[in-house]
Each structure stands twice: as C-alpha cells, then as structure tokens.
Amino acid sequence: MAATVEFLFDFGSPTTYLAWTQLAGICAEHSATLVYRPVLLGGIFAATGNASPATIPAKARYMGSDLARFARRYGVPFAFNPHFPINTLTMMRIATGLVADRDAFARYLAAIFPAMWVEGLNLGESSVLEATIAKAGLDVSRTVALASDAGVKAMLKAETERAVERGVFGAPSMFVGEELFFGQDRLDFVREALRA
C-alpha cells in the first residue's frame, strides 16, 4: 500500500507556503499520495493556547531571516506579506469547498499561495481575493459562494477540531500514518518516514 502524507495547512502561515512548495516533489520521489487538509489556524491556536511566532518580537525578527534562508535553500521566491496577519477564514472555506475537485483545488492553491507569500497581496480584501480567483481561471461568483455554504463551514470546523484531537497545534503539520511532523523545517523527517 502506497504511503500517504496528510498536509494540514492554512494560507496565513509563511512556513506553510514553503512546505507547499516542496511536498508534492517529496511525495513524487517516494511514490506517496499527498492529501490536503484545510484547517483554520486561528481555531487551532484558540483550542491549544498557541500563538503566532510573530507575536514575540525577537522570534519574529529571527523568523524573517530564517524564512528567507529556507526560500533560498528551496530555490523558491518568497516575500513576507506586508499586510500580515490576514484573516484567512474565507480563503480556507473556499479551499475546503474545492478540495474534492482536484483541478480547481490545484489551481486555487497555485494562485493563493504565491499571491500571499510572493506578491504580498492583501487577500483579506474581497476585491483582491476575487481578482486572484479569476486569475486562477475559476468562476469567481461560484467559488466565493463556497465560503457561505453551510456544509463547507461545517467541514472546515470538523477538520480543524479533528486536527486538534490528533495533537496538531500549528501549521504546517504533516502526518505520515499517525506520526505528526510540525513545521516546514521537518520535511527531512517526512522523507525518512516515507522511506521507512
């Protein structure tokens, strides 16, 4: 049976963007399946008492240079979003609503992650989010409507609660089987778990 990597993500995390740039390749190298699980980071923080590293000035300064180091190592573009923190509730509901449509979901991720962590757009503004969705080639009104769908809201809430029950306290979090790996700087351990 092929291995699976579950990727629990929220667009509001810069380290999640960096993990996203690498995980598909890692899974391809090991013939593993990458399963995306949208979660709401704010809900996880509230449930676990955790908080963004950006709330601690010394850690925030360190994280800035560390993120740039990893982006250089991975050979990917990165710029810290000047509008951070951005409320990602609408974006994450849309991701939840699209996850079953592999093509639309992939196009959505490929538009939102760079818009947030390369272009530095304020995706908390509905007009900016809608323009980004249009750029992805998705139907804007139909896509945005997912954020108001009661079933989608319930799915995101349930996925977030399940993540907390499994021991998740932040994003990105990856599971290989039931083993949890937190942070994009743990991708080498994800590789080792896939080799095991």
Coordinates of N, CA and C in Angstrom, one line a residue:
M1 N 0.8 -1.2 0.0 CA 0.0 0.0 0.0 C 0.9 1.2 0.0
A2 N 0.6 2.2 -0.9 CA 1.4 3.4 -1.0 C 1.2 4.3 0.2
A3 N 2.3 4.9 0.6 CA 2.3 5.8 1.8 C 1.5 7.1 1.4
T4 N 1.0 7.7 2.5 CA 0.3 9.0 2.3 C 0.8 10.0 3.2
V5 N 0.9 11.2 2.7 CA 1.3 12.4 3.6 C 0.0 13.3 3.6
E6 N -0.4 13.5 4.8 CA -1.5 14.4 5.1 C -0.9 15.8 5.4
F7 N -1.4 16.8 4.6 CA -0.8 18.2 4.8 C -1.9 19.1 5.3
L8 N -1.8 19.4 6.6 CA -2.7 20.3 7.2 C -2.2 21.7 7.1
F9 N -3.0 22.6 6.4 CA -2.5 23.9 6.1 C -3.5 25.0 6.2
D10 N -2.9 26.2 6.4 CA -3.7 27.5 6.4 C -2.8 28.4 5.6
F11 N -3.4 29.2 4.7 CA -2.7 30.1 3.8 C -2.0 31.2 4.6
G12 N -2.4 31.5 5.8 CA -1.9 32.6 6.6 C -0.5 32.3 7.2
S13 N 0.0 31.1 7.0 CA 1.3 30.8 7.6 C 2.4 30.8 6.5
P14 N 3.4 31.6 6.6 CA 4.5 31.6 5.6 C 5.3 30.3 5.6
T15 N 5.4 29.6 6.7 CA 6.1 28.3 6.7 C 5.3 27.3 6.0
T16 N 4.0 27.4 6.0 CA 3.1 26.5 5.2 C 3.3 26.7 3.7
Y17 N 3.5 27.9 3.3 CA 3.8 28.2 1.9 C 5.1 27.5 1.5
L18 N 6.1 27.6 2.3 CA 7.4 26.9 2.0 C 7.2 25.4 1.9
A19 N 6.5 24.9 2.9 CA 6.2 23.4 2.8 C 5.5 23.0 1.6
W20 N 4.5 23.8 1.2 CA 3.7 23.5 0.0 C 4.6 23.5 -1.2
T21 N 5.6 24.3 -1.3 CA 6.5 24.3 -2.5 C 7.3 23.0 -2.6
Q22 N 7.4 22.3 -1.5 CA 8.3 21.1 -1.5 C 7.6 19.8 -1.5
L23 N 6.4 19.7 -0.9 CA 5.7 18.5 -0.5 C 5.4 17.6 -1.8
A24 N 4.9 18.3 -2.8 CA 4.5 17.5 -4.0 C 5.7 16.7 -4.6
G25 N 6.8 17.4 -4.6 CA 8.1 16.7 -5.1 C 8.5 15.6 -4.2
I26 N 8.4 15.8 -2.9 CA 8.8 14.8 -1.9 C 7.9 13.6 -2.1
C27 N 6.6 13.8 -2.2 CA 5.7 12.7 -2.4 C 6.0 12.0 -3.7
A28 N 6.3 12.7 -4.8 CA 6.5 12.1 -6.0 C 7.8 11.2 -6.0
E29 N 8.8 11.7 -5.3 CA 10.1 10.9 -5.1 C 9.8 9.6 -4.4
H30 N 8.8 9.5 -3.6 CA 8.6 8.3 -2.8 C 7.3 7.6 -3.1
S31 N 6.8 8.0 -4.3 CA 5.5 7.3 -4.8 C 4.4 7.4 -3.7
A32 N 4.4 8.5 -3.0 CA 3.4 8.7 -1.9 C 2.3 9.6 -2.4
T33 N 1.1 9.5 -1.8 CA 0.0 10.3 -2.1 C -0.1 11.5 -1.1
L34 N -0.2 12.7 -1.7 CA -0.3 13.9 -0.9 C -1.8 14.2 -0.7
V35 N -2.3 14.3 0.5 CA -3.6 14.6 0.9 C -3.7 15.9 1.6
Y36 N -4.4 16.9 1.0 CA -4.5 18.2 1.5 C -5.7 18.3 2.5
R37 N -5.4 18.8 3.7 CA -6.5 19.0 4.7 C -6.5 20.5 5.2
P38 N -7.4 21.3 4.6 CA -7.5 22.7 5.0 C -8.0 22.7 6.5
V39 N -7.3 23.6 7.3 CA -7.7 23.8 8.7 C -7.7 25.3 8.9
L40 N -8.3 25.7 10.0 CA -8.3 27.1 10.4 C -7.3 27.3 11.5
L41 N -6.2 27.9 11.2 CA -5.1 28.1 12.2 C -5.5 28.9 13.4
G42 N -6.4 29.9 13.2 CA -6.9 30.6 14.3 C -7.7 29.7 15.3
G43 N -8.4 28.8 14.8 CA -9.2 27.9 15.6 C -8.3 26.9 16.3
I44 N -7.2 26.5 15.7 CA -6.2 25.6 16.3 C -5.5 26.4 17.5
F45 N -5.1 27.6 17.2 CA -4.5 28.4 18.2 C -5.4 28.6 19.4
A46 N -6.6 28.9 19.2 CA -7.6 29.1 20.3 C -7.8 27.8 21.1
A47 N -7.8 26.7 20.4 CA -8.0 25.4 21.1 C -6.8 24.9 21.9
T48 N -5.6 25.3 21.5 CA -4.4 24.8 22.1 C -3.6 25.8 22.9
G49 N -4.1 27.1 22.9 CA -3.3 28.1 23.6 C -2.1 28.5 22.9
N50 N -1.9 28.2 21.7 CA -0.7 28.5 20.9 C -0.9 29.9 20.3
A51 N 0.1 30.5 19.7 CA 0.1 31.8 19.1 C 1.1 31.9 18.0
S52 N 0.9 32.9 17.1 CA 1.9 33.1 16.0 C 3.2 33.5 16.6
P53 N 4.3 33.0 16.0 CA 5.7 33.5 16.4 C 5.8 35.0 16.2
A54 N 5.0 35.6 15.3 CA 5.1 37.0 15.1 C 4.7 37.8 16.3
T55 N 4.0 37.2 17.2 CA 3.6 38.0 18.4 C 4.8 38.1 19.4
I56 N 5.9 37.5 19.2 CA 7.1 37.6 20.0 C 8.1 38.3 19.2
P57 N 8.4 39.6 19.5 CA 9.3 40.4 18.7 C 10.6 39.8 18.3
A58 N 11.3 39.2 19.3 CA 12.7 38.6 19.0 C 12.5 37.4 18.0
K59 N 11.5 36.6 18.3 CA 11.2 35.4 17.4 C 10.8 35.9 16.0
A60 N 10.0 36.9 16.0 CA 9.5 37.4 14.7 C 10.7 37.9 13.8
R61 N 11.7 38.6 14.5 CA 12.9 39.0 13.7 C 13.7 37.8 13.2
Y62 N 13.8 36.8 14.1 CA 14.5 35.6 13.7 C 13.8 34.9 12.5
M63 N 12.5 34.8 12.7 CA 11.7 34.1 11.6 C 11.9 34.7 10.3
G64 N 12.0 36.0 10.2 CA 12.1 36.7 9.0 C 13.3 36.3 8.2
S65 N 14.5 36.2 8.9 CA 15.7 35.8 8.2 C 15.7 34.3 8.0
D66 N 15.1 33.5 8.9 CA 15.0 32.1 8.7 C 14.2 31.7 7.5
L67 N 13.1 32.4 7.3 CA 12.2 32.1 6.2 C 12.9 32.4 4.9
A68 N 13.7 33.5 4.8 CA 14.5 33.8 3.6 C 15.5 32.8 3.4
R69 N 16.2 32.3 4.4 CA 17.2 31.2 4.3 C 16.6 30.0 3.6
F70 N 15.4 29.5 4.1 CA 14.8 28.3 3.6 C 14.3 28.5 2.2
A71 N 13.8 29.7 1.9 CA 13.4 30.0 0.5 C 14.6 29.9 -0.5
R72 N 15.8 30.4 0.0 CA 17.0 30.3 -0.9 C 17.4 28.8 -1.0
R73 N 17.3 28.1 0.1 CA 17.6 26.6 0.0 C 16.7 25.9 -1.0
Y74 N 15.5 26.2 -0.9 CA 14.5 25.5 -1.8 C 14.5 26.1 -3.2
G75 N 15.1 27.3 -3.4 CA 15.1 27.9 -4.7 C 13.7 28.4 -5.1
V76 N 13.0 28.9 -4.2 CA 11.6 29.4 -4.4 C 11.6 30.9 -4.0
P77 N 10.7 31.7 -4.7 CA 10.5 33.1 -4.4 C 9.8 33.2 -3.0
F78 N 10.1 34.2 -2.3 CA 9.4 34.5 -1.0 C 9.5 36.0 -0.7
A79 N 8.4 36.5 -0.2 CA 8.4 37.9 0.4 C 7.4 37.9 1.5
F80 N 7.8 38.4 2.7 CA 6.9 38.4 3.8 C 5.8 39.4 3.4
N81 N 4.5 39.0 3.7 CA 3.4 39.8 3.3 C 3.3 41.0 4.2
P82 N 3.3 42.2 3.6 CA 3.2 43.5 4.4 C 1.9 43.6 5.1
H83 N 0.9 42.9 4.7 CA -0.5 43.0 5.3 C -0.7 42.0 6.4
F84 N 0.3 41.2 6.7 CA 0.2 40.2 7.8 C -0.1 40.8 9.1
P85 N -1.0 40.2 9.9 CA -1.7 38.9 9.7 C -3.0 39.2 8.9
I86 N -3.4 38.3 8.0 CA -4.6 38.4 7.2 C -5.6 37.3 7.6
N87 N -6.8 37.7 7.8 CA -7.9 36.8 8.2 C -8.1 35.8 7.0
T88 N -7.9 34.6 7.2 CA -7.9 33.6 6.1 C -9.2 32.8 6.1
L89 N -10.2 33.1 6.9 CA -11.4 32.3 7.1 C -12.1 32.1 5.7
T90 N -12.3 33.1 4.9 CA -12.9 33.0 3.6 C -12.1 32.1 2.7
M91 N -10.8 32.3 2.7 CA -9.9 31.5 1.8 C -9.9 30.1 2.2
M92 N -9.9 29.8 3.5 CA -9.9 28.4 3.9 C -11.2 27.7 3.7
R93 N -12.3 28.4 3.8 CA -13.6 27.8 3.5 C -13.7 27.5 2.0
I94 N -13.2 28.4 1.2 CA -13.1 28.1 -0.3 C -12.3 26.9 -0.6
A95 N -11.1 26.8 0.1 CA -10.2 25.6 -0.1 C -11.0 24.4 0.3
T96 N -11.7 24.4 1.4 CA -12.4 23.2 1.8 C -13.5 22.8 0.8
G97 N -14.2 23.8 0.3 CA -15.2 23.6 -0.7 C -14.7 23.0 -2.1
L98 N -13.4 23.4 -2.4 CA -12.8 22.9 -3.6 C -12.0 21.6 -3.6
V99 N -11.7 21.2 -2.4 CA -10.7 20.1 -2.2 C -11.1 18.8 -3.0
A100 N -12.4 18.6 -3.1 CA -12.8 17.4 -3.9 C -12.7 17.5 -5.4
D101 N -12.5 18.7 -5.9 CA -12.3 19.0 -7.3 C -10.8 19.2 -7.5
R102 N -10.1 18.1 -7.9 CA -8.6 18.2 -7.9 C -8.0 19.3 -8.7
D103 N -8.6 19.5 -9.9 CA -8.1 20.5 -10.8 C -8.3 21.9 -10.3
A104 N -9.6 22.2 -9.9 CA -9.9 23.5 -9.4 C -9.1 23.8 -8.1
F105 N -9.0 22.8 -7.2 CA -8.2 23.0 -6.0 C -6.8 23.3 -6.3
A106 N -6.2 22.6 -7.2 CA -4.8 22.8 -7.5 C -4.5 24.2 -8.1
R107 N -5.5 24.6 -8.9 CA -5.4 26.0 -9.5 C -5.5 27.1 -8.4
Y108 N -6.4 26.8 -7.5 CA -6.7 27.7 -6.4 C -5.4 27.9 -5.5
L109 N -4.8 26.7 -5.1 CA -3.6 26.8 -4.3 C -2.5 27.5 -5.1
A110 N -2.4 27.2 -6.4 CA -1.3 27.8 -7.2 C -1.4 29.3 -7.4
A111 N -2.6 29.8 -7.1 CA -2.9 31.2 -7.2 C -2.8 31.9 -5.8
I112 N -3.3 31.2 -4.8 CA -3.4 31.9 -3.5 C -2.1 31.9 -2.8
F113 N -1.4 30.8 -2.7 CA -0.1 30.8 -2.0 C 0.9 31.9 -2.5
P114 N 1.1 31.9 -3.9 CA 2.1 33.0 -4.3 C 1.5 34.4 -4.1
A115 N 0.2 34.6 -4.3 CA -0.4 35.9 -4.1 C -0.1 36.4 -2.6
M116 N -0.2 35.4 -1.7 CA 0.0 35.8 -0.3 C 1.5 35.9 0.0
W117 N 2.4 35.0 -0.4 CA 3.8 34.9 0.1 C 4.8 35.2 -1.0
V118 N 4.4 35.7 -2.1 CA 5.4 36.2 -3.1 C 5.0 37.6 -3.6
E119 N 3.7 37.8 -3.9 CA 3.3 39.1 -4.4 C 2.9 40.0 -3.3
G120 N 2.6 39.5 -2.1 CA 2.3 40.3 -0.9 C 1.0 41.0 -1.0
L121 N 0.0 40.3 -1.6 CA -1.3 41.0 -1.8 C -2.1 40.9 -0.5
N122 N -3.0 41.8 -0.3 CA -3.9 41.8 0.8 C -5.2 41.0 0.5
L123 N -5.1 39.7 0.6 CA -6.2 38.8 0.3 C -7.3 38.8 1.2
G124 N -7.2 39.6 2.3 CA -8.3 39.9 3.2 C -9.3 40.8 2.6
E125 N -8.9 41.5 1.5 CA -9.8 42.4 0.8 C -10.5 41.6 -0.3
S126 N -11.9 41.6 -0.2 CA -12.6 40.7 -1.1 C -12.3 41.0 -2.6
S127 N -12.1 42.2 -3.0 CA -11.8 42.5 -4.4 C -10.5 41.9 -4.8
V128 N -9.5 41.9 -3.9 CA -8.2 41.3 -4.2 C -8.3 39.8 -4.3
L129 N -9.0 39.2 -3.4 CA -9.2 37.8 -3.4 C -10.0 37.3 -4.7
E130 N -11.0 38.1 -5.1 CA -11.8 37.7 -6.3 C -10.9 37.9 -7.5
A131 N -10.1 38.9 -7.6 CA -9.2 39.0 -8.7 C -8.2 37.9 -8.8
T132 N -7.7 37.4 -7.7 CA -6.8 36.3 -7.6 C -7.5 35.0 -8.1
I133 N -8.8 34.8 -7.7 CA -9.5 33.6 -8.1 C -9.8 33.7 -9.6
A134 N -10.1 34.9 -10.1 CA -10.2 35.0 -11.6 C -9.0 34.7 -12.3
K135 N -7.8 35.1 -11.8 CA -6.5 34.8 -12.4 C -6.3 33.3 -12.4
A136 N -6.8 32.6 -11.5 CA -6.7 31.1 -11.5 C -7.6 30.4 -12.5
G137 N -8.4 31.2 -13.2 CA -9.3 30.6 -14.2 C -10.5 30.0 -13.6
L138 N -10.9 30.4 -12.3 CA -12.1 29.8 -11.7 C -13.2 30.8 -11.8
D139 N -14.4 30.2 -11.7 CA -15.6 31.1 -11.7 C -15.7 31.8 -10.4
V140 N -15.6 33.1 -10.4 CA -15.5 33.9 -9.2 C -16.7 33.8 -8.3
S141 N -17.9 34.0 -8.9 CA -19.1 34.0 -8.0 C -19.4 32.6 -7.4
R142 N -19.2 31.6 -8.2 CA -19.4 30.2 -7.7 C -18.4 29.9 -6.7
T143 N -17.1 30.3 -6.9 CA -16.0 29.9 -6.0 C -16.2 30.7 -4.6
V144 N -16.5 32.0 -4.7 CA -16.7 32.8 -3.5 C -17.9 32.3 -2.7
A145 N -18.9 31.8 -3.4 CA -20.1 31.3 -2.7 C -19.9 30.2 -1.8
L146 N -18.8 29.4 -2.1 CA -18.4 28.3 -1.2 C -18.2 28.7 0.2
A147 N -17.7 29.9 0.4 CA -17.4 30.4 1.7 C -18.6 30.6 2.6
S148 N -19.8 30.7 2.0 CA -21.0 30.9 2.7 C -21.9 29.6 2.8
D149 N -21.4 28.5 2.2 CA -22.1 27.3 2.2 C -22.0 26.6 3.6
A150 N -23.2 26.3 4.1 CA -23.3 25.7 5.5 C -22.5 24.4 5.6
G151 N -22.6 23.6 4.6 CA -21.9 22.3 4.6 C -20.3 22.5 4.6
V152 N -19.9 23.5 3.8 CA -18.4 23.8 3.8 C -18.0 24.3 5.1
K153 N -18.7 25.2 5.7 CA -18.4 25.7 7.0 C -18.2 24.6 8.0
A154 N -19.2 23.7 8.0 CA -19.2 22.5 9.0 C -18.0 21.6 8.7
M155 N -17.6 21.4 7.4 CA -16.5 20.6 7.1 C -15.2 21.2 7.6
L156 N -15.0 22.5 7.4 CA -13.8 23.1 7.9 C -13.7 23.1 9.4
K157 N -14.8 23.3 10.1 CA -14.8 23.3 11.5 C -14.5 21.9 12.0
A158 N -15.1 20.9 11.4 CA -14.8 19.5 11.8 C -13.4 19.1 11.6
E159 N -12.8 19.5 10.4 CA -11.4 19.2 10.1 C -10.5 19.8 11.1
T160 N -10.8 21.1 11.5 CA -9.9 21.8 12.5 C -10.0 21.1 13.8
E161 N -11.2 20.7 14.2 CA -11.4 20.1 15.5 C -10.7 18.7 15.5
R162 N -10.8 18.0 14.4 CA -10.1 16.7 14.3 C -8.6 16.9 14.4
A163 N -8.1 17.9 13.8 CA -6.6 18.2 13.8 C -6.2 18.4 15.3
V164 N -6.9 19.1 16.0 CA -6.6 19.4 17.5 C -6.6 18.0 18.2
E165 N -7.6 17.2 17.9 CA -7.7 15.9 18.6 C -6.5 15.0 18.3
R166 N -5.9 15.2 17.1 CA -4.8 14.4 16.7 C -3.5 15.0 17.2
G167 N -3.5 16.1 18.0 CA -2.3 16.7 18.5 C -1.7 17.9 17.8
V168 N -2.4 18.3 16.8 CA -1.9 19.5 16.0 C -2.1 20.8 16.8
F169 N -1.0 21.6 16.7 CA -1.0 22.9 17.5 C -0.7 24.1 16.6
G170 N -0.3 23.8 15.3 CA 0.0 24.8 14.4 C 0.1 24.3 13.0
A171 N 0.5 25.2 12.1 CA 0.7 24.8 10.6 C 2.0 25.4 10.1
P172 N 2.6 24.6 9.2 CA 2.1 23.4 8.6 C 2.3 22.2 9.5
S173 N 1.4 21.2 9.5 CA 1.5 19.9 10.1 C 1.3 18.9 9.1
M174 N 2.2 17.9 9.2 CA 2.1 16.7 8.3 C 2.0 15.4 9.0
F175 N 1.2 14.5 8.6 CA 1.1 13.2 9.1 C 1.5 12.2 8.1
V176 N 2.4 11.3 8.5 CA 2.7 10.1 7.8 C 2.2 9.0 8.6
G177 N 1.2 8.3 8.2 CA 0.5 7.4 9.2 C -0.1 8.2 10.3
E178 N 0.2 7.9 11.5 CA -0.3 8.7 12.7 C 0.9 9.5 13.3
E179 N 2.0 9.5 12.6 CA 3.1 10.3 13.1 C 3.1 11.7 12.6
L180 N 3.1 12.7 13.6 CA 2.9 14.1 13.3 C 4.3 14.7 13.1
F181 N 4.4 15.6 12.1 CA 5.6 16.4 11.9 C 5.1 17.8 11.8
F182 N 5.7 18.7 12.6 CA 5.3 20.1 12.6 C 6.4 21.0 12.0
G183 N 6.0 21.8 11.1 CA 6.9 22.8 10.5 C 7.6 22.4 9.3
Q184 N 7.8 23.4 8.4 CA 8.5 23.1 7.1 C 9.9 22.7 7.3
D185 N 10.5 23.0 8.5 CA 11.9 22.5 8.7 C 11.9 21.1 9.2
R186 N 10.8 20.4 9.1 CA 10.8 18.9 9.5 C 10.6 18.1 8.2
L187 N 10.7 18.6 7.1 CA 10.5 17.9 5.8 C 11.5 16.7 5.7
D188 N 12.7 16.8 6.2 CA 13.6 15.7 6.1 C 13.1 14.5 6.9
F189 N 12.4 14.8 8.0 CA 11.8 13.7 8.8 C 10.6 13.1 8.0
V190 N 9.9 13.9 7.3 CA 8.8 13.3 6.4 C 9.4 12.4 5.4
R191 N 10.5 12.8 4.8 CA 11.2 12.0 3.8 C 11.6 10.6 4.5
E192 N 12.2 10.7 5.7 CA 12.7 9.5 6.4 C 11.5 8.6 6.7
A193 N 10.4 9.2 7.1 CA 9.2 8.3 7.4 C 8.7 7.7 6.1
L194 N 8.8 8.3 5.0 CA 8.3 7.7 3.7 C 9.3 6.6 3.3
R195 N 10.5 6.7 3.6 CA 11.5 5.7 3.2 C 11.3 4.5 4.1
A196 N 10.8 4.7 5.3 CA 10.8 3.6 6.3 C 9.8 2.5 5.9

